mmCIF file of C-alpha atoms and ligand atoms in Angstrom:
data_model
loop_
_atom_site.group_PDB
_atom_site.id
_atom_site.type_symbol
_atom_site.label_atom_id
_atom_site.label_comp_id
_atom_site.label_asym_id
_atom_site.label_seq_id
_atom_site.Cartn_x
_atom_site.Cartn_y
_atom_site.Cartn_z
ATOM 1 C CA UNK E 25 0.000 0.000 0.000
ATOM 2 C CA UNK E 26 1.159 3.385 -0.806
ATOM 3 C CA UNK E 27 2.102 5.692 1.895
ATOM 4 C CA UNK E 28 1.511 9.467 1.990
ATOM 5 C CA UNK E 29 4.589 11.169 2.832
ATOM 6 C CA UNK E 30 2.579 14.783 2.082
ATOM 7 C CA UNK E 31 -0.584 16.134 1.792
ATOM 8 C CA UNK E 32 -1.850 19.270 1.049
ATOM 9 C CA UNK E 33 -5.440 20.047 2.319
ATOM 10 C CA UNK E 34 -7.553 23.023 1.122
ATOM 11 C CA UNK E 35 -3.792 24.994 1.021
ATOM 12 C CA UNK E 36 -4.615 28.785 0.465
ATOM 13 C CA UNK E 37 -1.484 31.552 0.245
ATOM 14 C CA UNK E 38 -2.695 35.202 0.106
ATOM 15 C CA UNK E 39 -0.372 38.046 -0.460
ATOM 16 C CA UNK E 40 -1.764 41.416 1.017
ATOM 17 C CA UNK E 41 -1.438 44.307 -1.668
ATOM 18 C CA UNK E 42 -0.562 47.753 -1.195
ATOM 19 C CA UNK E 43 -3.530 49.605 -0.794
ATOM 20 C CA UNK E 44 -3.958 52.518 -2.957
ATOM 21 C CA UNK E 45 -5.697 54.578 -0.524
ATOM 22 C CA UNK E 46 -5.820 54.792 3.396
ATOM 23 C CA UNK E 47 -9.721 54.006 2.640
ATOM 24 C CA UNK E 48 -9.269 51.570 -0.111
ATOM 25 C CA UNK E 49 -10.548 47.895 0.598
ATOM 26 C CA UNK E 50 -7.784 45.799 1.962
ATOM 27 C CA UNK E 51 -6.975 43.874 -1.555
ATOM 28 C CA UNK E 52 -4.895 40.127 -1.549
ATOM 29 C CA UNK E 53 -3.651 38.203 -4.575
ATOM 30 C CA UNK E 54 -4.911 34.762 -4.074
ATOM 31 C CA UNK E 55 -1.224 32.815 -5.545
ATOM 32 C CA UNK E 56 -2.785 29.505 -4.152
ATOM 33 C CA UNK E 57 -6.471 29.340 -3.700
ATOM 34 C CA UNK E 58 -7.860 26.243 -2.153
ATOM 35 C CA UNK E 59 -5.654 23.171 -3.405
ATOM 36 C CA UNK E 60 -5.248 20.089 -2.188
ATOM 37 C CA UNK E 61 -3.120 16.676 -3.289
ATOM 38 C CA UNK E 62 -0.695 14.447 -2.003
ATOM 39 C CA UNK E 63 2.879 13.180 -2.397
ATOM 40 C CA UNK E 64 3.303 9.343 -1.835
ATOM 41 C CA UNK E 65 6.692 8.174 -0.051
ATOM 42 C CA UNK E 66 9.371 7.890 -3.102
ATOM 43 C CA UNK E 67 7.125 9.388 -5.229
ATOM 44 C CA UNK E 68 8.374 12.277 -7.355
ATOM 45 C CA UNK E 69 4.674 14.886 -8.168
ATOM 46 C CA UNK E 70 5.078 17.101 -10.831
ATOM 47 C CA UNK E 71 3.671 20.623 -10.801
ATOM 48 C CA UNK E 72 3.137 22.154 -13.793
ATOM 49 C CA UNK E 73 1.325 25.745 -15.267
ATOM 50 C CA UNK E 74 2.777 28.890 -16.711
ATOM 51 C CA UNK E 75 4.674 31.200 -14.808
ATOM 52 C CA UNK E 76 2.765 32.879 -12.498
ATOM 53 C CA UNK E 77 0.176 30.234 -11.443
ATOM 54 C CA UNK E 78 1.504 29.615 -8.296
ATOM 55 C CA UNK E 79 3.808 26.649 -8.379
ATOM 56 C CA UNK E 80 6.566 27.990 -6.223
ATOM 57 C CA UNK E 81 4.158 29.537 -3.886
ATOM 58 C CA UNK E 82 2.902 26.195 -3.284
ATOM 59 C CA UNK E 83 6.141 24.350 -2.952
ATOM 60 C CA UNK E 84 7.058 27.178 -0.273
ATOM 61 C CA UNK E 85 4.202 26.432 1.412
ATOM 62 C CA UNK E 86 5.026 22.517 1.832
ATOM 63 C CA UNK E 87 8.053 23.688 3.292
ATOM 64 C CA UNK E 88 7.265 26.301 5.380
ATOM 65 C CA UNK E 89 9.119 29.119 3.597
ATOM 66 C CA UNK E 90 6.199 30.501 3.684
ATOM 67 C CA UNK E 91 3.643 31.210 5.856
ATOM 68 C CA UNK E 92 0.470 29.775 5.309
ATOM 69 C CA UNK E 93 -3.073 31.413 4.789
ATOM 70 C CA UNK E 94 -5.675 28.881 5.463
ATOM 71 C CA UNK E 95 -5.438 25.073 5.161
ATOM 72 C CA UNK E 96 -3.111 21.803 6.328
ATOM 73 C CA UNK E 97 -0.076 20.701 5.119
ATOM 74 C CA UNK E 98 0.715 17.126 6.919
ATOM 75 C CA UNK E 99 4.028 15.359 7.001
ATOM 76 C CA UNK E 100 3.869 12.173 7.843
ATOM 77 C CA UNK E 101 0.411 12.769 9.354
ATOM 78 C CA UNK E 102 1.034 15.625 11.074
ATOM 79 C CA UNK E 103 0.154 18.954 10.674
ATOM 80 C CA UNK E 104 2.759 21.687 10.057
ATOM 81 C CA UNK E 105 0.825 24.500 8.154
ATOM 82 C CA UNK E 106 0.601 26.452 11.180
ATOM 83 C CA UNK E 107 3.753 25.886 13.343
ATOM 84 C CA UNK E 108 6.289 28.092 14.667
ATOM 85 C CA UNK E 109 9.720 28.068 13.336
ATOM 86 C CA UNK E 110 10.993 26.620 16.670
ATOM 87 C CA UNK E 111 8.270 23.793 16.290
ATOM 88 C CA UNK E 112 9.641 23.447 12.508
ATOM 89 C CA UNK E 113 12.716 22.263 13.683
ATOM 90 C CA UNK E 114 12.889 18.832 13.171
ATOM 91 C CA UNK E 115 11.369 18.927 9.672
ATOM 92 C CA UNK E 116 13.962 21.576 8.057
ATOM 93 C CA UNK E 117 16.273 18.501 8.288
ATOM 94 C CA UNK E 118 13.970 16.407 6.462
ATOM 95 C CA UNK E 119 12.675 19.068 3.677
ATOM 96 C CA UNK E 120 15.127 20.178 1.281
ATOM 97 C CA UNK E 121 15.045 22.678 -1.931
ATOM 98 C CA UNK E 122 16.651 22.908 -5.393
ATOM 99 C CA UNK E 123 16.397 25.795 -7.566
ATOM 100 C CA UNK E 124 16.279 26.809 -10.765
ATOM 101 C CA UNK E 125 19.438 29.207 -10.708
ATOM 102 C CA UNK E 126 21.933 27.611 -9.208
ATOM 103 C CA UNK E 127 24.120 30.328 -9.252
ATOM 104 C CA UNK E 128 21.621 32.834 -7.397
ATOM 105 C CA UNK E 129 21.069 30.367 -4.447
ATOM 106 C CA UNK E 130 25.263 29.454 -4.046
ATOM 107 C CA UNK E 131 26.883 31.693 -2.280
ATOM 108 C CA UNK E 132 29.800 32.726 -4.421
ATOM 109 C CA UNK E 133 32.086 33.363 -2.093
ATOM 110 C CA UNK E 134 32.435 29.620 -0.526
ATOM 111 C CA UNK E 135 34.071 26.878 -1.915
ATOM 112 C CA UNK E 136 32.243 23.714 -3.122
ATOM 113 C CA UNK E 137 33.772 21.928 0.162
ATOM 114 C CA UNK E 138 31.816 25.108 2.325
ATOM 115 C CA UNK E 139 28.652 25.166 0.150
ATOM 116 C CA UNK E 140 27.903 21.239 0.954
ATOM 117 C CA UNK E 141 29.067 21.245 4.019
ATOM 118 C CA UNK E 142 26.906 24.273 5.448
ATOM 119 C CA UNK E 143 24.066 22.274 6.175
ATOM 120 C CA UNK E 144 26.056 20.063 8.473
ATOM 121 C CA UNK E 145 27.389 22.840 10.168
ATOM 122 C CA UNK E 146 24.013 24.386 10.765
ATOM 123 C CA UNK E 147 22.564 20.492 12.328
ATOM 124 C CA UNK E 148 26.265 20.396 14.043
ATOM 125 C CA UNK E 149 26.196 17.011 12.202
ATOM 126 C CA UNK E 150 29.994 14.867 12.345
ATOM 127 C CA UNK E 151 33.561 15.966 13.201
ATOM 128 C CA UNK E 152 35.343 17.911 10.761
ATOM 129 C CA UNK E 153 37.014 14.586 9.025
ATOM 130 C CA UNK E 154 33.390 13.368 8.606
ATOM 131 C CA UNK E 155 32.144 16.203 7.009
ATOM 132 C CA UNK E 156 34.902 16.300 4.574
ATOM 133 C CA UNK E 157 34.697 12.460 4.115
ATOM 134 C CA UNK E 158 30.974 12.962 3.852
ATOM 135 C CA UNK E 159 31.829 15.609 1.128
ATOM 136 C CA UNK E 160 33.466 13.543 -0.588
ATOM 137 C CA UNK E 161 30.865 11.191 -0.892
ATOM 138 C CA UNK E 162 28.289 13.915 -1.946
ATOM 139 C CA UNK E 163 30.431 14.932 -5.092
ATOM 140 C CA UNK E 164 30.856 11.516 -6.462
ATOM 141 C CA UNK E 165 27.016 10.752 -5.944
ATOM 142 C CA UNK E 166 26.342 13.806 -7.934
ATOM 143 C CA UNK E 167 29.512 12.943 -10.737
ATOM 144 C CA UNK E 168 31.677 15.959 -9.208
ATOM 145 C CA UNK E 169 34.809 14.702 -7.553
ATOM 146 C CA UNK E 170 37.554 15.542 -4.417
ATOM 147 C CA UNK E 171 39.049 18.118 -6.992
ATOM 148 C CA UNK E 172 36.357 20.137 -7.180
ATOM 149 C CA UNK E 173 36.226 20.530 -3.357
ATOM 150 C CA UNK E 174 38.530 24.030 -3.070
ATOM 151 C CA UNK E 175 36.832 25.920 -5.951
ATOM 152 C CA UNK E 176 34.369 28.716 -5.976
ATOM 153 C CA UNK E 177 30.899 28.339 -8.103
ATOM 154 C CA UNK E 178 31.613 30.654 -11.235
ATOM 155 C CA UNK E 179 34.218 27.965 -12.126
ATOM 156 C CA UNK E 180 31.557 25.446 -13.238
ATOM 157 C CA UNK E 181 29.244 25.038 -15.901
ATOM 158 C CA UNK E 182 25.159 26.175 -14.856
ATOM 159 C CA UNK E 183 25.155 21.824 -15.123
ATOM 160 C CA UNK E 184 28.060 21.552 -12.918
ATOM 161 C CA UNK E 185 26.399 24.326 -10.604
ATOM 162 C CA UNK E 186 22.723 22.701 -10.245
ATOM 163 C CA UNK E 187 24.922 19.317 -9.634
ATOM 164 C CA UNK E 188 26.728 21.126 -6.759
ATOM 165 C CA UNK E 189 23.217 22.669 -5.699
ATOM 166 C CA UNK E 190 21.758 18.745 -5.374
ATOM 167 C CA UNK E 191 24.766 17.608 -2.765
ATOM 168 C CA UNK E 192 24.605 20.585 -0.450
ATOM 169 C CA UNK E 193 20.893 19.763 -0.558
ATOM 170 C CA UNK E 194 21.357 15.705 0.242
ATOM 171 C CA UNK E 195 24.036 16.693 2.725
ATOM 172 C CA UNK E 196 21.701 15.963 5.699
ATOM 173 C CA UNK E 197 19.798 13.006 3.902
ATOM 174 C CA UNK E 198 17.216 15.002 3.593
ATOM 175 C CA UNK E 199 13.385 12.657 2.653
ATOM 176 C CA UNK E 200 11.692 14.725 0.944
ATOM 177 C CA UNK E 201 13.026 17.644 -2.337
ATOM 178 C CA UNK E 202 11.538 20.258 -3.290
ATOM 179 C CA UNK E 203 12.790 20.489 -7.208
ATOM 180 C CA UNK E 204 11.573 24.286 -8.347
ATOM 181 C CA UNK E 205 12.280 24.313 -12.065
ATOM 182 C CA UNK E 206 16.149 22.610 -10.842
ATOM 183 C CA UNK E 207 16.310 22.027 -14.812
ATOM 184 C CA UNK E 208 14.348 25.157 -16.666
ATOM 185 C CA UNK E 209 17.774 27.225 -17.150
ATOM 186 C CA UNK E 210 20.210 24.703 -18.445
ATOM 187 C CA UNK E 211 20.974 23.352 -21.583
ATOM 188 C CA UNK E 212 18.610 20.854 -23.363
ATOM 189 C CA UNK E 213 21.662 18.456 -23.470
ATOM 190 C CA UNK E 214 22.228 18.795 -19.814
ATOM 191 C CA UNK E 215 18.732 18.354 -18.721
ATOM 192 C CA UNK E 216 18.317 14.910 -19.577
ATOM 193 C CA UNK E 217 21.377 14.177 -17.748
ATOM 194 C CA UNK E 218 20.642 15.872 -14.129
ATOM 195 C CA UNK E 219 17.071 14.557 -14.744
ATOM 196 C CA UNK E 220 18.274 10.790 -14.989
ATOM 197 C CA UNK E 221 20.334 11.974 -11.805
ATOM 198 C CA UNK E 222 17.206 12.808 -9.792
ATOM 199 C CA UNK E 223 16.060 9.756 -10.283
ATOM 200 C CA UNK E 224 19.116 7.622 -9.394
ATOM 201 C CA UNK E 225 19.248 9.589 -6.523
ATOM 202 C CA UNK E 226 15.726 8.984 -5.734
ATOM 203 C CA UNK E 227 16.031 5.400 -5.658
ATOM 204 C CA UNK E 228 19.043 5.089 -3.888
ATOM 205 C CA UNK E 229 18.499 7.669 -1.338
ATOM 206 C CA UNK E 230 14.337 6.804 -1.242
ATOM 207 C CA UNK E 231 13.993 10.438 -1.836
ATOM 208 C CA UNK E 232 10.039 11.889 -2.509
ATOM 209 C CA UNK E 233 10.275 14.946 -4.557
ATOM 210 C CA UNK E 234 7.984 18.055 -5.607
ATOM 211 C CA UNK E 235 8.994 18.656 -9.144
ATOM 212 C CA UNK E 236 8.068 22.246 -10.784
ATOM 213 C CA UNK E 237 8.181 22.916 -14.481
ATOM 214 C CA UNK E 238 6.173 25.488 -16.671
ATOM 215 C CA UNK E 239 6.120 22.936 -19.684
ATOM 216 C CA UNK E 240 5.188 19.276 -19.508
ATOM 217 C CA UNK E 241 7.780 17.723 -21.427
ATOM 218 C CA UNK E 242 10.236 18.670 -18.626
ATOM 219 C CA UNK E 243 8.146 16.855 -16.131
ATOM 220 C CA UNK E 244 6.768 13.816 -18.234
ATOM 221 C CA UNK E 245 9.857 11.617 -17.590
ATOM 222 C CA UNK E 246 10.799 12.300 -13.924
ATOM 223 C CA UNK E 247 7.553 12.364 -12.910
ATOM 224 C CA UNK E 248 5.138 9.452 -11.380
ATOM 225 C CA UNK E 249 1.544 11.752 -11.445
ATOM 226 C CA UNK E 250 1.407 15.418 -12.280
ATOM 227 C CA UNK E 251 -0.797 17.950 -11.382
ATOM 228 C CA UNK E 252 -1.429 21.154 -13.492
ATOM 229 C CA UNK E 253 -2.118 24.437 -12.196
ATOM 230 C CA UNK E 254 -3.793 27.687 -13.134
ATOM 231 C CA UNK E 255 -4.365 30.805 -11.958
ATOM 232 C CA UNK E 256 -3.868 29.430 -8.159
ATOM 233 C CA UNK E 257 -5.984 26.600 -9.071
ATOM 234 C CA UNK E 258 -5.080 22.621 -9.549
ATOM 235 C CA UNK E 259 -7.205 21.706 -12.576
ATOM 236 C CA UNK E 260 -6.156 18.195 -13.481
ATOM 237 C CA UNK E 261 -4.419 15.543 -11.794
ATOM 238 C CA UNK E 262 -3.677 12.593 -12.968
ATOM 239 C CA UNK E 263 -0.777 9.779 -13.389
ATOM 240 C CA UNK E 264 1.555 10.969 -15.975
ATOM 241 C CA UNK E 265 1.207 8.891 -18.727
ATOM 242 C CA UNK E 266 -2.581 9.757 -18.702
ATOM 243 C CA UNK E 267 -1.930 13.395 -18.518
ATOM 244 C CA UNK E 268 0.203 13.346 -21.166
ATOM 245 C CA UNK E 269 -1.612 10.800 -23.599
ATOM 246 C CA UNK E 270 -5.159 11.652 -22.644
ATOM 247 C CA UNK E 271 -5.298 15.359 -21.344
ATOM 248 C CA UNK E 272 -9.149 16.057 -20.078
ATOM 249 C CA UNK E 273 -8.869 19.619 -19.340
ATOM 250 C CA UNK E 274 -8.902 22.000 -22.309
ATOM 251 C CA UNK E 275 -5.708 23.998 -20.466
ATOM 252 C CA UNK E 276 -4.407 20.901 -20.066
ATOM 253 C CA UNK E 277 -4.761 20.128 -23.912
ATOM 254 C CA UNK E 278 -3.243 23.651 -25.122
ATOM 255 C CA UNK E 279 -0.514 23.539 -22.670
ATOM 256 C CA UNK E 280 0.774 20.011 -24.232
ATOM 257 C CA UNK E 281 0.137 21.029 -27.740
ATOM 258 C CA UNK E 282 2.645 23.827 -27.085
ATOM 259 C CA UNK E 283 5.024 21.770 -26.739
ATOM 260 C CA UNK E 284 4.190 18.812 -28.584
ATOM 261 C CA UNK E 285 4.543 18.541 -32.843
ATOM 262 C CA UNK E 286 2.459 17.141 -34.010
ATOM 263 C CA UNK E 287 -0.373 18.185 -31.415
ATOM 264 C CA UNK E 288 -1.821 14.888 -29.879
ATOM 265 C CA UNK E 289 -5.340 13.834 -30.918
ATOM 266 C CA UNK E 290 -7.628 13.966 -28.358
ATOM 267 C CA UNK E 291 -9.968 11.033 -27.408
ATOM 268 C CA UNK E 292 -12.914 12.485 -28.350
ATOM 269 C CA UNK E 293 -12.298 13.147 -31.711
ATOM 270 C CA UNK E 294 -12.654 16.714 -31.203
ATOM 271 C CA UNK E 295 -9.563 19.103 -32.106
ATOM 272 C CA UNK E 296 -6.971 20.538 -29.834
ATOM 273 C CA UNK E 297 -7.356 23.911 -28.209
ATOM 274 C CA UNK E 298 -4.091 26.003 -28.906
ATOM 275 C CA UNK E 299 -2.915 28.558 -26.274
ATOM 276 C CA UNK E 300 -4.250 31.658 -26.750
ATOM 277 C CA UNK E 301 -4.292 34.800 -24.785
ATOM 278 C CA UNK E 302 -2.813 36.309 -21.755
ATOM 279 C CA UNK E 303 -3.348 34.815 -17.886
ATOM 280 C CA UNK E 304 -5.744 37.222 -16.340
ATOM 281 C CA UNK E 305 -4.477 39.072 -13.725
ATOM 282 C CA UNK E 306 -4.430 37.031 -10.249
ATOM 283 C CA UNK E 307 -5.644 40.200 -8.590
ATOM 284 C CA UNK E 308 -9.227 40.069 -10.508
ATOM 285 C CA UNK E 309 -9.803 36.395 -11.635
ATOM 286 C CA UNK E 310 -12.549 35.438 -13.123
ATOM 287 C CA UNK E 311 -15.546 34.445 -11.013
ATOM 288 C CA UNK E 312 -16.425 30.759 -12.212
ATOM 289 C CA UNK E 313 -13.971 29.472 -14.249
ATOM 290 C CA UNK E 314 -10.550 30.164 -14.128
ATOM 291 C CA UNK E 315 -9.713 29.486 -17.938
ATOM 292 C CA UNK E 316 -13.220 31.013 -18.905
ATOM 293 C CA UNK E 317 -11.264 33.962 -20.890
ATOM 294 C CA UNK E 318 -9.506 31.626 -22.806
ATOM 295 C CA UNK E 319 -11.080 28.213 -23.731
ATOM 296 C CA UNK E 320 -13.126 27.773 -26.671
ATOM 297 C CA UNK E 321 -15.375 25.805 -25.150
ATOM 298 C CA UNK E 322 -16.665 28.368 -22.674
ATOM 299 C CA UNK E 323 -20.353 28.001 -21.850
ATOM 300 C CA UNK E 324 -22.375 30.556 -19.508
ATOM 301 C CA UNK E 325 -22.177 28.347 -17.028
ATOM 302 C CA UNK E 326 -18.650 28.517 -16.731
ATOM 303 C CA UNK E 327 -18.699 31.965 -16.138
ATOM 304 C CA UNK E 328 -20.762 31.365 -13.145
ATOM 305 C CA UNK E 329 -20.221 28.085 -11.332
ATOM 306 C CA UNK E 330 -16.592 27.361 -10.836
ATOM 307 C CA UNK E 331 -16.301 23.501 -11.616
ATOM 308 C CA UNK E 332 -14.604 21.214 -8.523
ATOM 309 C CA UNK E 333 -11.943 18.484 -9.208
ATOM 310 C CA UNK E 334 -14.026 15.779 -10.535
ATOM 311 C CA UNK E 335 -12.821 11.874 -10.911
ATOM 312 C CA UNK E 336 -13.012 10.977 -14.352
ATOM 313 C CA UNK E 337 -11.194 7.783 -14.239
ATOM 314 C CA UNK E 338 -9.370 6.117 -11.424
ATOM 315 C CA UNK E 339 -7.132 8.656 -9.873
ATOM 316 C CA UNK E 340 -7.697 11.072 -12.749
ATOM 317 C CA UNK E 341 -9.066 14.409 -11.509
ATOM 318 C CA UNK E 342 -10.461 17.287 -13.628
ATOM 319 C CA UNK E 343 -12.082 20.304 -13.262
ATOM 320 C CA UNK E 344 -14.270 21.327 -15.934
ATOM 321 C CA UNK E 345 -17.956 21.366 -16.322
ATOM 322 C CA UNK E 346 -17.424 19.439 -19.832
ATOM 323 C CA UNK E 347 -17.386 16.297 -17.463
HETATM 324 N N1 ADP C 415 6.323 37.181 -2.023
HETATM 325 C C1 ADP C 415 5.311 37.529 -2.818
HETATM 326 N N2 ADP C 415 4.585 38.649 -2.612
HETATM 327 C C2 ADP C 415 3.547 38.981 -3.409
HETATM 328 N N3 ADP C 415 3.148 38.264 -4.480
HETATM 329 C C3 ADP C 415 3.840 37.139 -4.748
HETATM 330 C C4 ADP C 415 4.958 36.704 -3.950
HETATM 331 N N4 ADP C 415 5.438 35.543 -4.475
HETATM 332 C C5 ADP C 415 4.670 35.258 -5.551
HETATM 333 N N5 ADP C 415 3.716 36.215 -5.726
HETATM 334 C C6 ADP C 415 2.680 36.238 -6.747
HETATM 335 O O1 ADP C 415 1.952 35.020 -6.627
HETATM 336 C C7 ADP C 415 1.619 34.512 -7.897
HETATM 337 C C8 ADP C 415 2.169 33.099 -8.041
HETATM 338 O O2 ADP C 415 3.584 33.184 -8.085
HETATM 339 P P1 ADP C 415 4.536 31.896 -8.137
HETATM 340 O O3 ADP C 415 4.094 30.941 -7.109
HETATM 341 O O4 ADP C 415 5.929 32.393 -8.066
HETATM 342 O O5 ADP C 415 4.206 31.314 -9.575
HETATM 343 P P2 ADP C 415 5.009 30.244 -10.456
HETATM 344 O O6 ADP C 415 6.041 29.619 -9.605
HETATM 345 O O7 ADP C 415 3.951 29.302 -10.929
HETATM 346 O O8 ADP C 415 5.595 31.021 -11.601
HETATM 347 C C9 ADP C 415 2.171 35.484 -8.939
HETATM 348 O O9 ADP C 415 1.130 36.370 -9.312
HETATM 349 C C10 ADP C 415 3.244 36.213 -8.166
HETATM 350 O O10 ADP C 415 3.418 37.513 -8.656
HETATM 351 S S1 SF4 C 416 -15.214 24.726 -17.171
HETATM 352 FE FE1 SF4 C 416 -15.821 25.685 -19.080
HETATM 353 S S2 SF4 C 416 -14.355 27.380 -19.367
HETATM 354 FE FE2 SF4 C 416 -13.526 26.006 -17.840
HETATM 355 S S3 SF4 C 416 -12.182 24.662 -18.974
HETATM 356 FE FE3 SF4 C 416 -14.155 23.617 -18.800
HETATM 357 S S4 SF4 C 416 -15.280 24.220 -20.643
HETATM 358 FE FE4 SF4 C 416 -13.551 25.617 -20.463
HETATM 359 MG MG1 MG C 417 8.144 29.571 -9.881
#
């Protein structure tokens, strides 16, 4: 039986915007409005969505960079959406982030041996013979080696980088990664490579990841199910094959056809919907539907009633009033 190692319940994040006058309604941008999913134990979920429709915002969430609105997050069963960073203490060691500039999150004056060891300092984990020992180790998991241990980050590639990124965040064998967009700014011909990484690492290490992407090629291979976002929303869920071979929701459907040739043919016979269109504004979303300004199957209905995750087939979810 599978075991949940996360799950998101109801998870709302509103930001508070400036007012524009001292008598002006107190106004919030809703990033994440009322999701909810979970993360199985050696599972890797991919979240996907344009920029902007709250996929980092979420991650944060899980792991308590952020404060949280309204809603649960449980690890393990428990419920951390609301504790204090004293109470957090014990789960910092297990939660762990990637991200998708390397070179923004390592500090560029530390050598490779001070980047991965950092964490260790911070948990006051092993002398300082096991920490470089333990270094060591990190950089040949990640295909670095010992050589690489005195120099600073602008000496390697952005590969070499997000590699370096991925030890200091295993350092403290960490259970569960959050992976925000760890492959969006490299090469193509590097992303395959710290992509089959990941997943080596995964299954040695039992690691359960959170992996973001804006397009769903990016997320297809790494990832076990997927769930798509938009505008704050999760819209479809689903395990990735089905997402990818049998989209349901018309976002869904435009968002793959971006990046497939030739577009997929949907099951239904009818043709695909193509991306058109600008995401409204988060501060003003539409009332029922979120993609209501840009699907061509829009019905007055779905101006009005905002359509709930629906199963359409065993542990496929969509929201859309077409089913
Ligand atoms: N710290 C913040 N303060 C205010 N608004 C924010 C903050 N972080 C993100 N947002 C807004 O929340 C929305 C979702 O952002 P984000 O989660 O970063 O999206 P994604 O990762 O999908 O690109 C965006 O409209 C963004 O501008
Ligand atoms: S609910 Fe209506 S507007 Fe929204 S995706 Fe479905 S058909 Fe399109
Ligand atoms: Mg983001």
């Amino acid at each position: 039986m599978s075991n949940k190692l996360i799950e998101v319940k109801n998870l709302k994040k509103y930001f508070p915007v400036k007012k524009s006058s001292i008598l002006g309604k107190s106004q919030y941008l809703k990033a994440v409005d009322d999701i909810s999913f979970y993360i199985d134990e050696g599972e890797t979920f991919g979240l996907v969505g344009e920029s902007g429709c709250g996929k980092s915002t979420t991650g944060r969430c899980i792991i308590r960079l952020f404060d949280v609105t309204e809603g649960e997050i449980l690890y393990r069963g428990e419920d951390i959406a609301k504790l204090k960073e004293s109470e957090l203490k014990p789960y910092r060691r297990k939660m762990q982030v990637i991200f998708q500039d390397p070179y923004a999150s390592l500090n560029p004056t530390l050598t490779v041996e001070d980047l991965i060891s950092e964490p260790l300092n911070v948990y006051s984990i092993g002398s300082k013979e096991e920490k470089k020992e333990r270094v060591f180790e990190l950089l040949e998991k990640v295909g670095l080696n010992k050589h690489h241990m005195d120099r600073y980050p602008h000496e390697f590639s952005g590969g070499q980088r997000q590699r370096i990124g991925i030890a200091r965040a295993l350092s403290i064998n960490p259970e569960f990664i959050l992976c925000d967009e760890p492959i969006s700014a490299l090469d193509v011909s590097i992303q395959a490579q710290v992509v089959n990484m990941l997943e080596d690492l995964q299954e040695e290490m039992g690691l359960t990841y959170l992996f973001i992407a804006h397009d769903l090629s990016m997320v297809r291979h790494i990832s076990h199910r997927i769930g798509v976002m938009y505008l704050g929303k999760l819209i479809e869920i689903g395990i990735s094959d089905e997402i990818y071979n049998h989209p349901a929701h018309p976002y869904t459907q435009a968002l793959l056809a971006s990046v497939l040739e030739p577009a997929p043919k949907r099951t239904n016979g009818k043709s695909i919907q193509v991306l058109e269109g600008d995401v409204p504004s988060p501060l003003n979303p539409p009332l029922g539907c979120k993609f209501v300004t840009r699907c061509k199957y829009a019905t007055k209905r779905c101006y009005e009633i905002e359509p709930q995750l629906k199963e359409i087939s065993s542990g496929h979810m969509v929201a859309c009033h077409l089913f």
